[in-house]
Short mmCIF file of C-alpha atoms in Angstrom, two decimals:
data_model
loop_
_atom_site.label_atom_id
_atom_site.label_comp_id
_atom_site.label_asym_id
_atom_site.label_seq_id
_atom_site.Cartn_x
_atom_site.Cartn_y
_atom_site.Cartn_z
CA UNK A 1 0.00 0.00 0.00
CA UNK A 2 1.42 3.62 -0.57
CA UNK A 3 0.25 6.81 0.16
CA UNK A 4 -2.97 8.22 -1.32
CA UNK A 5 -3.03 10.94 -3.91
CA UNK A 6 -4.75 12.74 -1.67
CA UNK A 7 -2.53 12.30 1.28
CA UNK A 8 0.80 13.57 -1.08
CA UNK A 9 -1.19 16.63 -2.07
CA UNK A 10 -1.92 17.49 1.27
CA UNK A 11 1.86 17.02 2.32
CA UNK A 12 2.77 18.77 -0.70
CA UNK A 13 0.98 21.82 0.72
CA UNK A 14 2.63 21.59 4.00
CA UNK A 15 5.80 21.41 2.91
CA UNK A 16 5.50 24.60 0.67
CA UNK A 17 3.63 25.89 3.39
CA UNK A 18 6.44 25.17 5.78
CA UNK A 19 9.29 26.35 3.25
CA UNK A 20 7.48 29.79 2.45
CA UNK A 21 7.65 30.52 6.47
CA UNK A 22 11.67 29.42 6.32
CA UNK A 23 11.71 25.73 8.15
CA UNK A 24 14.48 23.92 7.89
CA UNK A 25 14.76 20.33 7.16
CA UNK A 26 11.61 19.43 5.96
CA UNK A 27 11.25 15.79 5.28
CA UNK A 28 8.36 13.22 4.51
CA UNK A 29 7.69 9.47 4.76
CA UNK A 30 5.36 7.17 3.61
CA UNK A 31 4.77 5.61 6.16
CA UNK A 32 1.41 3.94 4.85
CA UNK A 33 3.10 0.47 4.94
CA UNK A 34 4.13 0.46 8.61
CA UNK A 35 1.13 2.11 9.84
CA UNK A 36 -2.50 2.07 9.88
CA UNK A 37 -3.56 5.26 11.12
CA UNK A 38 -2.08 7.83 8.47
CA UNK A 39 -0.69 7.46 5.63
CA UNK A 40 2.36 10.37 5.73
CA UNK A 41 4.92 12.20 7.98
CA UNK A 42 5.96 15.91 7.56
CA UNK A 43 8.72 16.51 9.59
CA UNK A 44 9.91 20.33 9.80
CA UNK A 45 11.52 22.22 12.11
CA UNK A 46 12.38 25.41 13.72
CA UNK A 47 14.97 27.20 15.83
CA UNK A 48 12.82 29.09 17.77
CA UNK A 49 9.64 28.73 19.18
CA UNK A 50 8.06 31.92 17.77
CA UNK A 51 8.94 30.36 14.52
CA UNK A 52 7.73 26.95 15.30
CA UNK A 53 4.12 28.15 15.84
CA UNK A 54 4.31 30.44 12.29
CA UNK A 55 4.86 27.69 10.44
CA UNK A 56 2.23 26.07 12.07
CA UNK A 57 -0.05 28.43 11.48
CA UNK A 58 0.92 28.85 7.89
CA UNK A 59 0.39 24.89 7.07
CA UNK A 60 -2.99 25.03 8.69
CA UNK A 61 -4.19 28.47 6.82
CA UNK A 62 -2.81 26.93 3.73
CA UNK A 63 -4.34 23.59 3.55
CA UNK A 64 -7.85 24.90 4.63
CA UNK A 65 -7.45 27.93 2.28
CA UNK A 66 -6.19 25.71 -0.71
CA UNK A 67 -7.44 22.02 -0.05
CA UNK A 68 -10.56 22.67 2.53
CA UNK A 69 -8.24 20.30 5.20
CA UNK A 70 -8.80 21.06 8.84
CA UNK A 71 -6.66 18.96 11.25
CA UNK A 72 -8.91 16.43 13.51
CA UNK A 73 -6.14 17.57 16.33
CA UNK A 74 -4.05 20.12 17.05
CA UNK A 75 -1.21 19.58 19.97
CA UNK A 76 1.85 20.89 21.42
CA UNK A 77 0.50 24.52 21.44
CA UNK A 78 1.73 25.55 24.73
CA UNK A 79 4.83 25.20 25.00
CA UNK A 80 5.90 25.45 20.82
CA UNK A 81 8.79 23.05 21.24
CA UNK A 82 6.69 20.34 19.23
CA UNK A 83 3.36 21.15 17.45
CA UNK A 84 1.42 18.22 15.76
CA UNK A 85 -1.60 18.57 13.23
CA UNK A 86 -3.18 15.55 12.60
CA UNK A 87 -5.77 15.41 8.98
CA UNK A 88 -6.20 11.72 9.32
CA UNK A 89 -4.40 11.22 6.48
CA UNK A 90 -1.03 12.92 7.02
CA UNK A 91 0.37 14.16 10.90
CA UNK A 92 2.53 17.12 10.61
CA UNK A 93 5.33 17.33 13.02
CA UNK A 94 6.73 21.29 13.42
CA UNK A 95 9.43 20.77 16.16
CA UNK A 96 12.22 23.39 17.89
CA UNK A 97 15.47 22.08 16.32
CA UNK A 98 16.44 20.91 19.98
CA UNK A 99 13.47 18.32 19.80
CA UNK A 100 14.55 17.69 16.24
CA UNK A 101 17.71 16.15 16.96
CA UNK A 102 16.30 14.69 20.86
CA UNK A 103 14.12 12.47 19.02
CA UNK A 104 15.55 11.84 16.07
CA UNK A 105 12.57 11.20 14.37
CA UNK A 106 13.92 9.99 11.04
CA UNK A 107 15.66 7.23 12.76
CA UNK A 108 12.45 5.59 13.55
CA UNK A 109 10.94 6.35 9.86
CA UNK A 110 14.31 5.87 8.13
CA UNK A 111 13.18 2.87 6.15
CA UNK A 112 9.92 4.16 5.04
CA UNK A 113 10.27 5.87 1.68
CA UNK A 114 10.46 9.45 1.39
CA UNK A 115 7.94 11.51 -0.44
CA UNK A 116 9.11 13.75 -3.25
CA UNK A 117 8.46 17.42 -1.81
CA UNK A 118 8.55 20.92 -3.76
CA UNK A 119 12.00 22.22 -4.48
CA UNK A 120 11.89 24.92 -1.71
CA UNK A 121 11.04 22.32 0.50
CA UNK A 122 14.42 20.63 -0.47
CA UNK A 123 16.38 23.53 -0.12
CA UNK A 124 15.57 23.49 3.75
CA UNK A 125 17.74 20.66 4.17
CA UNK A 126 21.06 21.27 5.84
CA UNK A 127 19.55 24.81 7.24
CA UNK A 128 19.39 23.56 11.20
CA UNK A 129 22.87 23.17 10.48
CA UNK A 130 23.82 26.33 9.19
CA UNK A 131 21.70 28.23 11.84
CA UNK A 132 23.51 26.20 14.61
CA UNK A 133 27.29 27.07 13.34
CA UNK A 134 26.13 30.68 12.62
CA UNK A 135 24.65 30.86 16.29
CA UNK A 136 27.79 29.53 17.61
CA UNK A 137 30.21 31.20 15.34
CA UNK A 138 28.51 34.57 16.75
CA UNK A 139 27.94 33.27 20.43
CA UNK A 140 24.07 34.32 20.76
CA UNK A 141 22.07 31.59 21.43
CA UNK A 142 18.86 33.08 20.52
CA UNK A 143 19.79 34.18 17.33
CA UNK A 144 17.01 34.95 15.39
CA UNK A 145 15.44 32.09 13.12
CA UNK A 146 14.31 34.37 10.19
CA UNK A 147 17.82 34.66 9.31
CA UNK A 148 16.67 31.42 7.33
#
């Protein structure tokens, strides 16, 4: 079984979504053959929680707006470290880079395909990275995550 068309037009959305409000490393699995509640992963994250919830927000506005998709659940609001919308068919996971690399989430969904994403979405990749050695290289540790 793979992922519906349905399910990689909604990720689709989200990841452009995600790119246009400058995540970095957004990912997605198919993870329709491991699981039976969903059929996709977004993973994208953020190095700030200000940032986190924006590109929340921006994924939710954009698939109602575009595709009529509201998320069945909405969690993690309160503290912005890891936000997860969940349409059924896909669960978006917006996470501070901290969490990112805590739980490793790719490690657990490494051998589920990936899901070809929009070519912004692709140029996140390797930006947590950059942030990180920028923040360090400068010696503020809240640097500012619209740098990105």
């Amino acid at each position: 079984m793979t992922a519906t068309d349905r399910s990689i037009e909604l990720i689709t959305a989200a990841a452009q979504a995600a790119a246009d409000r400058l995540a970095h490393d957004i990912i997605a699995y198919d993870v329709s053959d491991v699981l039976s509640i969903t059929d996709a992963f977004l993973l994208a994250s953020a190095p700030n929680d200000r940032q986190v919830k924006s590109i929340v927000d921006e994924i939710e506005e954009r698939l109602l707006k575009e595709l009529g998709a509201k998320p069945v659940r909405r969690e993690g609001d309160r503290d912005a470290r890891w936000i997860l919308l969940d349409y059924v068919d896909i669960v978006v996971h917006v996470q501070h880079s901290e969490e990112r690399v805590f739980y490793a989430l790719e490690r657990l969904w490494k051998d589920c395909p990936e899901i070809e994403l929009p070519e912004d979405a692709k140029l996140t990749i390797g930006k947590a990275e950059e942030h990180a050695k920028l923040r360090e290289a400068q010696g503020d540790d809240e640097l500012d995550g619209d740098l990105f």
